[in-house]
Amino acid sequence: MLYSFLEMSRAAMLPWRAAANMTRASLRSPLNPASETLAGRATAAAADLFESLTRYYGKPDWELSPVLVNDQPVDIDIETVWSKPFCSLLHFKRDRKALAKARGIKVSELKDRPVLIVAPMSGHHATLLRGTVEAFLPDHEVYITDWVDARKVSVAEGRFDLDDYVLYVREMITALGTNPHVVAVCQPGPPTLAAIALMAEDEDPARPSSMTFMGSPIDARKSPTVPNKLAEERPYEWFRDNLIQTVPAVYPGAMRRVYPGFLQLTGFINMNFERHVDAHWNFFQHMVAGDGDSADRHRDFYDEYLSVMDLTEEFYLQTIEDVFQKHKLALGEMTVEGRPVRPDAITDVALLTVEGENDDISGIGQTQAAHTLCSNLPDGLRLDHIQPGVGHYGVFNGRRFREEIAPKMKAFMAEHHVQRS
């Protein structure tokens, strides 16, 4: 009922949003004398703020600019190289001729290392990792998992749970066939480690060259944060009975049971409520003052932040139970379709863990736990990095990621690249 009520509320707001847009356009017209008055600017700013707070935010575009290689622009084309109902694998294909020219080499000499970024399936779209992708584009072949919003997947496509996630990741690694360097950001840490453990146990020649886990709840018992504590304090039944909704008929996934993105977003906002209120108040003031650059930066951030996706009921609830309540991977009890997951089977896939000093989502030690689980991995194939002064988002995006974390990751990948198949 809550989901349907939200959709009816959005529909009811359409006339008001139209009026706000008309007011904003009128008061910002150079032909309107009021546009240069304080009252006119304040009213236009209020209309703009109202519109942004009541808008439906769809999936953002990637909007990638040409990557600069030796100060020469190289165009990017996004292509789908693998697809299933709940995920597509995207390749950020660079113009090879322009890339070779920028490097002063022949096209046949281009042999950049492949990087598979496993994006979170935790409420936001893969575009949240735009900065992560951009950091690797100049010198790597970059791929990313583009998880599909559950409300857009017909119930005829069946279920999708945590086991399916693991199998999807394994299939995508295998589809690349190039022993890629796998980077799991936040939520996909446990299922990605599970997928690689299965590949290692099978001696799969397609297993990756390296695996990097960034701010991941490999063992959520370490330095528990507010989300970790909430998951443990509430019984499984509370999540099932209070957070699962039915997709309304207006979407392709009508009647699918999901954990709605708007509930996930509400939880994130409540964690830092005052900060978001201040940000919108500053947005209003910037528009009144005519500070378009600051207002545009606010819009860019919130266009991404407020765009959310639904998760299937079975995936969300299994993640809550297995990862955050029973800690199955950390305790050696995780299975995939009944098969035990054994991280100690990994002996030749290099391991890098990255954590943020101020991470309030995955506390210090949660990601490092991967080193303990991969007990048969030689010391020469391990590296742990704690980035000072960054929170969860700063682990994979922002200035310190670009200048300090990404170079360390690239050096690690260069040192441990192999070709098995």
Coordinates of C-alpha atoms in Angstrom, one line a residue:
M1 CA 0.0 0.0 0.0
L2 CA 2.8 2.4 0.8
Y3 CA 4.3 2.1 -2.7
S4 CA 0.9 2.7 -4.4
F5 CA 0.3 5.7 -2.1
L6 CA 3.6 7.2 -3.1
E7 CA 2.8 6.8 -6.8
M8 CA -0.6 8.4 -6.3
S9 CA 1.1 11.3 -4.4
R10 CA 3.5 11.8 -7.3
A11 CA 0.6 11.9 -9.7
A12 CA -1.3 14.4 -7.5
M13 CA 1.8 16.7 -7.4
L14 CA 2.0 17.0 -11.2
P15 CA -0.2 20.2 -11.5
W16 CA 1.8 21.8 -8.6
R17 CA 5.1 20.9 -10.3
A18 CA 3.8 22.4 -13.6
A19 CA 2.9 25.6 -11.8
A20 CA 6.3 25.8 -10.1
N21 CA 8.0 25.3 -13.5
M22 CA 5.9 28.1 -15.0
T23 CA 6.6 30.4 -12.1
R24 CA 10.3 29.7 -12.3
A25 CA 10.4 30.3 -16.1
S26 CA 8.4 33.5 -15.8
L27 CA 10.5 35.0 -13.1
R28 CA 13.8 34.2 -14.8
S29 CA 12.8 35.6 -18.1
P30 CA 14.9 38.6 -19.1
L31 CA 11.6 40.2 -20.3
N32 CA 10.2 40.2 -16.8
P33 CA 11.3 43.3 -14.7
A34 CA 10.8 41.3 -11.5
S35 CA 13.6 38.9 -12.5
E36 CA 16.2 41.3 -11.2
T37 CA 14.5 42.0 -7.9
L38 CA 15.2 40.2 -4.6
A39 CA 11.6 39.1 -4.3
G40 CA 11.6 37.7 -7.9
R41 CA 14.8 35.8 -7.4
A42 CA 13.6 34.4 -4.1
T43 CA 10.3 33.2 -5.5
A44 CA 12.0 31.7 -8.5
A45 CA 14.5 29.9 -6.2
A46 CA 11.6 28.6 -4.1
A47 CA 9.9 27.3 -7.2
D48 CA 13.1 25.6 -8.3
L49 CA 13.6 24.0 -4.8
F50 CA 10.0 22.8 -4.8
E51 CA 10.4 21.2 -8.2
S52 CA 13.7 19.4 -7.3
L53 CA 12.2 18.0 -4.0
T54 CA 9.0 16.7 -5.7
R55 CA 10.6 15.4 -9.0
Y56 CA 10.8 11.7 -9.9
Y57 CA 14.5 11.0 -10.5
G58 CA 15.0 8.4 -13.2
K59 CA 18.2 6.5 -14.0
P60 CA 21.0 9.0 -14.7
D61 CA 23.0 9.0 -17.9
W62 CA 26.7 8.3 -17.8
E63 CA 27.6 11.6 -19.5
L64 CA 31.2 10.7 -19.8
S65 CA 33.5 13.3 -21.4
P66 CA 36.3 12.1 -23.8
V67 CA 39.1 10.8 -21.7
L68 CA 42.4 12.7 -21.9
V69 CA 45.5 10.6 -22.8
N70 CA 48.7 12.6 -23.1
D71 CA 46.4 15.7 -23.3
Q72 CA 44.6 14.3 -26.4
P73 CA 40.9 13.5 -26.2
V74 CA 39.7 9.9 -26.7
D75 CA 36.0 9.3 -27.3
I76 CA 34.1 6.8 -25.2
D77 CA 31.4 4.5 -26.5
I78 CA 29.3 2.4 -24.1
E79 CA 28.4 -1.1 -25.3
T80 CA 26.7 -4.0 -23.7
V81 CA 28.8 -7.2 -23.9
W82 CA 26.7 -9.5 -21.7
S83 CA 23.1 -9.4 -20.5
K84 CA 20.6 -11.2 -18.3
P85 CA 17.2 -10.0 -16.9
F86 CA 18.7 -8.5 -13.8
C87 CA 22.0 -7.1 -15.0
S88 CA 24.0 -6.0 -18.1
L89 CA 27.7 -5.8 -18.4
L90 CA 28.8 -2.5 -19.9
H91 CA 32.1 -1.9 -21.7
F92 CA 33.4 1.7 -21.9
K93 CA 34.9 1.2 -25.3
R94 CA 37.6 3.8 -26.1
D95 CA 38.3 4.9 -29.7
R96 CA 41.3 2.7 -30.3
K97 CA 42.7 4.7 -33.2
A98 CA 42.7 7.9 -31.1
L99 CA 44.1 6.1 -28.1
A100 CA 47.0 4.6 -30.1
K101 CA 47.7 8.0 -31.7
A102 CA 47.7 9.7 -28.3
R103 CA 50.3 7.2 -27.1
G104 CA 52.3 7.2 -30.2
I105 CA 52.0 3.5 -30.9
K106 CA 50.2 1.2 -33.3
V107 CA 46.6 0.0 -32.6
S108 CA 47.9 -3.6 -32.6
E109 CA 50.2 -2.7 -29.7
L110 CA 47.3 -1.6 -27.4
K111 CA 47.2 -4.2 -24.6
D112 CA 45.6 -2.4 -21.6
R113 CA 44.7 -4.5 -18.6
P114 CA 40.9 -5.2 -18.1
V115 CA 39.1 -4.0 -15.0
L116 CA 35.7 -5.3 -14.0
I117 CA 34.0 -3.0 -11.5
V118 CA 31.2 -4.8 -9.6
A119 CA 28.8 -2.0 -8.7
P120 CA 26.7 -2.2 -5.6
M121 CA 23.1 -3.5 -5.8
S122 CA 22.0 -1.5 -2.8
G123 CA 19.6 1.2 -3.9
H124 CA 21.7 3.4 -6.3
H125 CA 22.5 2.9 -9.9
A126 CA 26.0 2.0 -11.3
T127 CA 26.4 5.6 -12.4
L128 CA 27.2 6.4 -8.8
L129 CA 30.6 5.0 -9.7
R130 CA 31.2 7.4 -12.6
G131 CA 34.3 8.8 -10.9
T132 CA 35.6 5.3 -10.3
V133 CA 35.2 4.5 -14.0
E134 CA 36.8 7.8 -15.1
A135 CA 39.9 7.1 -13.0
F136 CA 40.6 3.9 -14.8
L137 CA 39.7 4.9 -18.4
P138 CA 43.0 6.4 -19.5
D139 CA 45.0 3.2 -19.1
H140 CA 42.6 0.3 -18.7
E141 CA 39.8 -1.5 -20.5
V142 CA 36.9 -0.8 -18.1
Y143 CA 33.7 -2.9 -17.6
I144 CA 31.0 -2.4 -15.0
T145 CA 27.9 -4.3 -13.8
D146 CA 24.8 -2.4 -14.5
W147 CA 22.2 -3.9 -12.2
V148 CA 18.5 -3.6 -13.4
D149 CA 15.9 -1.9 -11.2
A150 CA 13.7 -4.7 -9.9
R151 CA 10.5 -2.7 -10.6
K152 CA 11.4 -2.9 -14.3
V153 CA 11.8 -6.7 -14.4
S154 CA 8.6 -8.7 -15.1
V155 CA 7.7 -11.3 -12.6
A156 CA 7.8 -13.8 -15.5
E157 CA 11.6 -13.5 -15.3
G158 CA 11.5 -15.3 -11.9
R159 CA 13.4 -14.7 -8.7
F160 CA 16.8 -13.1 -8.0
D161 CA 18.5 -13.7 -4.7
L162 CA 22.1 -13.5 -3.3
D163 CA 23.0 -16.9 -4.8
D164 CA 22.0 -15.6 -8.2
Y165 CA 24.1 -12.5 -7.7
V166 CA 27.2 -14.7 -7.0
L167 CA 26.5 -16.7 -10.2
Y168 CA 26.0 -13.6 -12.3
V169 CA 29.3 -12.2 -11.1
R170 CA 31.1 -15.5 -12.0
E171 CA 29.5 -15.6 -15.4
M172 CA 30.6 -12.0 -16.1
I173 CA 34.1 -12.7 -15.1
T174 CA 34.1 -15.7 -17.4
A175 CA 32.5 -13.8 -20.2
L176 CA 35.5 -11.4 -20.3
G177 CA 37.9 -14.3 -20.7
T178 CA 40.9 -12.1 -20.0
N179 CA 41.7 -12.7 -16.3
P180 CA 40.4 -9.3 -15.4
H181 CA 41.2 -7.3 -12.3
V182 CA 37.9 -7.3 -10.3
V183 CA 37.0 -4.4 -8.1
A184 CA 34.0 -4.8 -5.7
V185 CA 32.7 -1.6 -4.2
C186 CA 30.8 -1.9 -0.9
Q187 CA 27.9 -4.3 -1.0
P188 CA 29.2 -6.8 -3.6
G189 CA 32.3 -7.6 -1.5
P190 CA 30.9 -10.9 0.0
P191 CA 29.2 -12.3 -3.2
T192 CA 32.2 -11.3 -5.3
L193 CA 34.6 -13.0 -2.9
A194 CA 32.3 -16.1 -3.0
A195 CA 32.3 -16.1 -6.8
I196 CA 36.1 -16.0 -7.0
A197 CA 36.4 -18.7 -4.3
L198 CA 34.2 -21.0 -6.4
M199 CA 36.3 -20.3 -9.5
A200 CA 39.5 -21.0 -7.5
E201 CA 38.2 -24.2 -6.1
D202 CA 37.3 -25.3 -9.6
E203 CA 40.7 -24.2 -10.9
D204 CA 38.7 -22.1 -13.5
P205 CA 41.2 -20.7 -16.0
A206 CA 39.1 -17.6 -16.3
R207 CA 39.6 -16.6 -12.6
P208 CA 40.7 -13.0 -12.1
S209 CA 44.3 -11.7 -11.8
S210 CA 43.4 -9.7 -8.7
M211 CA 40.5 -8.8 -6.5
T212 CA 40.0 -5.5 -4.8
F213 CA 37.4 -4.9 -2.1
M214 CA 36.5 -1.3 -1.2
G215 CA 34.5 -0.5 1.9
S216 CA 32.9 -3.9 1.9
P217 CA 31.0 -5.8 4.7
I218 CA 33.1 -8.9 4.4
D219 CA 32.7 -9.3 8.2
A220 CA 30.1 -6.8 9.5
R221 CA 30.9 -7.7 13.1
K222 CA 34.1 -5.6 12.9
S223 CA 33.7 -2.0 14.0
P224 CA 29.9 -2.1 13.6
T225 CA 28.3 1.1 12.2
V226 CA 24.7 2.4 12.6
P227 CA 23.4 0.3 9.6
N228 CA 25.2 -2.8 11.0
K229 CA 23.6 -2.3 14.4
L230 CA 20.2 -1.8 12.9
A231 CA 20.4 -5.0 11.0
E232 CA 21.4 -7.0 14.1
E233 CA 19.0 -5.3 16.5
R234 CA 15.9 -5.9 14.4
P235 CA 14.8 -9.5 13.8
Y236 CA 14.6 -10.9 10.3
E237 CA 10.8 -10.8 10.5
W238 CA 10.8 -7.0 11.1
F239 CA 12.6 -6.4 7.7
R240 CA 10.3 -8.8 6.0
D241 CA 7.1 -7.4 7.4
N242 CA 7.9 -3.7 7.4
L243 CA 10.2 -3.0 4.4
I244 CA 8.9 -5.2 1.6
Q245 CA 6.4 -3.7 -0.8
T246 CA 4.6 -4.7 -4.0
V247 CA 5.4 -2.9 -7.2
P248 CA 2.4 -1.0 -8.5
A249 CA 0.8 -1.7 -11.9
V250 CA 2.4 1.3 -13.6
Y251 CA 5.7 -0.5 -13.8
P252 CA 6.8 -3.5 -15.9
G253 CA 7.6 -5.4 -12.7
A254 CA 4.1 -5.0 -11.4
M255 CA 3.3 -7.4 -8.5
R256 CA 6.9 -8.2 -7.8
R257 CA 7.8 -8.0 -4.1
V258 CA 10.7 -5.6 -3.6
Y259 CA 12.6 -3.5 -1.1
P260 CA 11.8 -0.1 -2.6
G261 CA 14.6 2.3 -3.3
F262 CA 12.7 5.2 -1.7
L263 CA 12.9 3.4 1.6
Q264 CA 16.6 2.8 1.3
L265 CA 17.0 6.5 0.4
T266 CA 15.0 7.6 3.4
G267 CA 17.3 5.6 5.6
F268 CA 20.4 7.2 4.1
I269 CA 19.0 10.7 4.4
N270 CA 18.0 10.2 8.1
M271 CA 21.6 9.2 8.9
N272 CA 22.7 12.7 7.9
F273 CA 19.4 14.6 8.0
E274 CA 20.8 18.0 9.1
R275 CA 23.5 17.9 6.4
H276 CA 20.9 17.4 3.7
V277 CA 18.7 20.2 5.1
D278 CA 21.7 22.6 5.1
A279 CA 22.6 21.6 1.6
H280 CA 19.1 22.5 0.3
W281 CA 19.0 25.7 2.2
N282 CA 22.4 26.6 0.7
F283 CA 21.0 25.6 -2.7
F284 CA 18.2 28.1 -2.2
Q285 CA 20.6 30.9 -1.1
H286 CA 22.9 30.3 -4.1
M287 CA 20.0 30.6 -6.5
V288 CA 18.8 33.8 -4.9
A289 CA 22.3 35.2 -5.1
G290 CA 22.7 34.1 -8.7
D291 CA 25.6 31.7 -7.9
G292 CA 24.8 29.3 -10.8
D293 CA 28.0 27.2 -10.4
S294 CA 27.3 26.2 -6.8
A295 CA 23.6 25.5 -7.6
D296 CA 24.7 23.3 -10.5
R297 CA 27.0 21.3 -8.3
H298 CA 24.2 20.8 -5.9
R299 CA 21.9 19.6 -8.7
D300 CA 24.5 17.2 -10.1
F301 CA 25.0 15.6 -6.8
Y302 CA 21.3 15.2 -5.9
D303 CA 20.3 14.1 -9.4
E304 CA 22.5 11.1 -8.8
Y305 CA 21.8 10.7 -5.0
L306 CA 18.0 10.8 -5.3
S307 CA 17.9 8.4 -8.2
V308 CA 17.2 5.0 -6.6
M309 CA 16.3 1.5 -7.7
D310 CA 14.3 -1.3 -6.1
L311 CA 15.8 -4.6 -4.9
T312 CA 14.0 -8.0 -5.1
E313 CA 12.6 -9.2 -1.9
E314 CA 14.6 -12.4 -1.9
F315 CA 17.9 -10.7 -2.6
Y316 CA 17.4 -8.0 0.1
L317 CA 16.2 -10.4 2.8
Q318 CA 18.9 -13.0 2.1
T319 CA 21.6 -10.2 2.3
I320 CA 20.2 -9.0 5.6
E321 CA 20.2 -12.5 7.0
D322 CA 23.4 -14.0 5.6
V323 CA 25.7 -11.0 5.6
F324 CA 24.5 -8.8 8.4
Q325 CA 22.8 -11.1 10.9
K326 CA 24.4 -14.6 10.5
H327 CA 27.7 -13.4 9.0
K328 CA 27.9 -16.7 7.0
L329 CA 30.9 -15.8 4.9
A330 CA 33.0 -14.7 7.8
L331 CA 32.0 -17.8 9.8
G332 CA 32.7 -20.3 6.9
E333 CA 29.0 -21.1 6.6
M334 CA 28.1 -19.5 3.3
T335 CA 26.7 -21.7 0.5
V336 CA 25.8 -21.0 -3.1
E337 CA 23.0 -23.3 -4.3
G338 CA 24.0 -25.7 -1.5
R339 CA 27.7 -25.6 -2.4
P340 CA 30.0 -24.4 0.4
V341 CA 32.1 -21.3 -0.2
R342 CA 35.7 -21.7 0.6
P343 CA 37.8 -18.5 0.4
D344 CA 40.8 -20.5 1.6
A345 CA 40.8 -22.2 -1.9
I346 CA 42.1 -18.9 -3.4
T347 CA 45.9 -19.2 -3.7
D348 CA 46.8 -17.2 -6.8
V349 CA 44.4 -14.2 -7.1
A350 CA 46.1 -11.1 -5.6
L351 CA 44.1 -9.4 -2.9
L352 CA 43.9 -5.6 -2.2
T353 CA 41.6 -4.2 0.5
V354 CA 40.7 -0.5 0.7
E355 CA 39.0 1.2 3.7
G356 CA 38.2 4.7 4.6
E357 CA 39.3 6.1 8.0
N358 CA 35.9 7.8 8.6
D359 CA 33.6 5.2 6.8
D360 CA 30.2 5.2 8.6
I361 CA 28.8 2.4 6.4
S362 CA 31.5 -0.3 6.5
G363 CA 33.7 0.2 9.6
I364 CA 37.5 -0.4 9.8
G365 CA 38.2 -4.1 9.8
Q366 CA 35.1 -5.2 7.8
T367 CA 36.9 -5.2 4.5
Q368 CA 40.3 -6.3 5.9
A369 CA 38.6 -9.5 7.0
A370 CA 39.1 -10.8 3.5
H371 CA 42.8 -11.3 4.3
T372 CA 41.9 -13.6 7.2
L373 CA 39.4 -15.6 5.0
C374 CA 41.9 -16.1 2.2
S375 CA 44.2 -17.9 4.5
N376 CA 46.2 -19.7 1.8
L377 CA 47.1 -16.6 -0.2
P378 CA 50.8 -15.9 -0.1
D379 CA 51.9 -12.6 1.6
G380 CA 53.3 -11.4 -1.6
L381 CA 49.8 -11.3 -3.2
R382 CA 48.3 -9.2 -0.4
L383 CA 48.0 -5.5 0.3
D384 CA 45.8 -3.5 2.7
H385 CA 45.2 0.2 2.5
I386 CA 43.4 2.5 4.9
Q387 CA 42.8 6.0 3.4
P388 CA 43.1 8.8 6.0
G389 CA 40.4 11.4 6.1
V390 CA 37.7 9.9 3.9
G391 CA 34.3 8.4 4.5
H392 CA 32.5 5.8 2.6
Y393 CA 31.9 7.7 -0.6
G394 CA 35.5 9.0 -0.6
V395 CA 36.8 5.4 -0.8
F396 CA 35.8 5.2 -4.4
N397 CA 35.2 8.8 -5.6
G398 CA 36.5 12.3 -5.1
R399 CA 39.9 13.9 -5.1
R400 CA 41.6 11.6 -2.7
F401 CA 40.4 8.6 -4.6
R402 CA 41.8 10.0 -7.8
E403 CA 45.1 11.2 -6.4
E404 CA 45.9 8.5 -3.7
I405 CA 43.7 5.4 -3.9
A406 CA 43.4 4.9 -7.7
P407 CA 47.2 5.1 -8.3
K408 CA 47.8 2.5 -5.6
M409 CA 45.2 0.2 -7.2
K410 CA 46.7 0.6 -10.6
A411 CA 50.2 -0.2 -9.4
F412 CA 48.9 -3.3 -7.6
M413 CA 47.1 -4.5 -10.8
A414 CA 50.2 -3.9 -12.9
E415 CA 52.3 -5.9 -10.5
H416 CA 49.9 -8.9 -10.3
H417 CA 48.5 -9.2 -13.9
V418 CA 48.5 -12.7 -15.3
Q419 CA 47.2 -14.5 -18.3
R420 CA 45.9 -18.0 -17.5
S421 CA 43.6 -18.8 -20.4

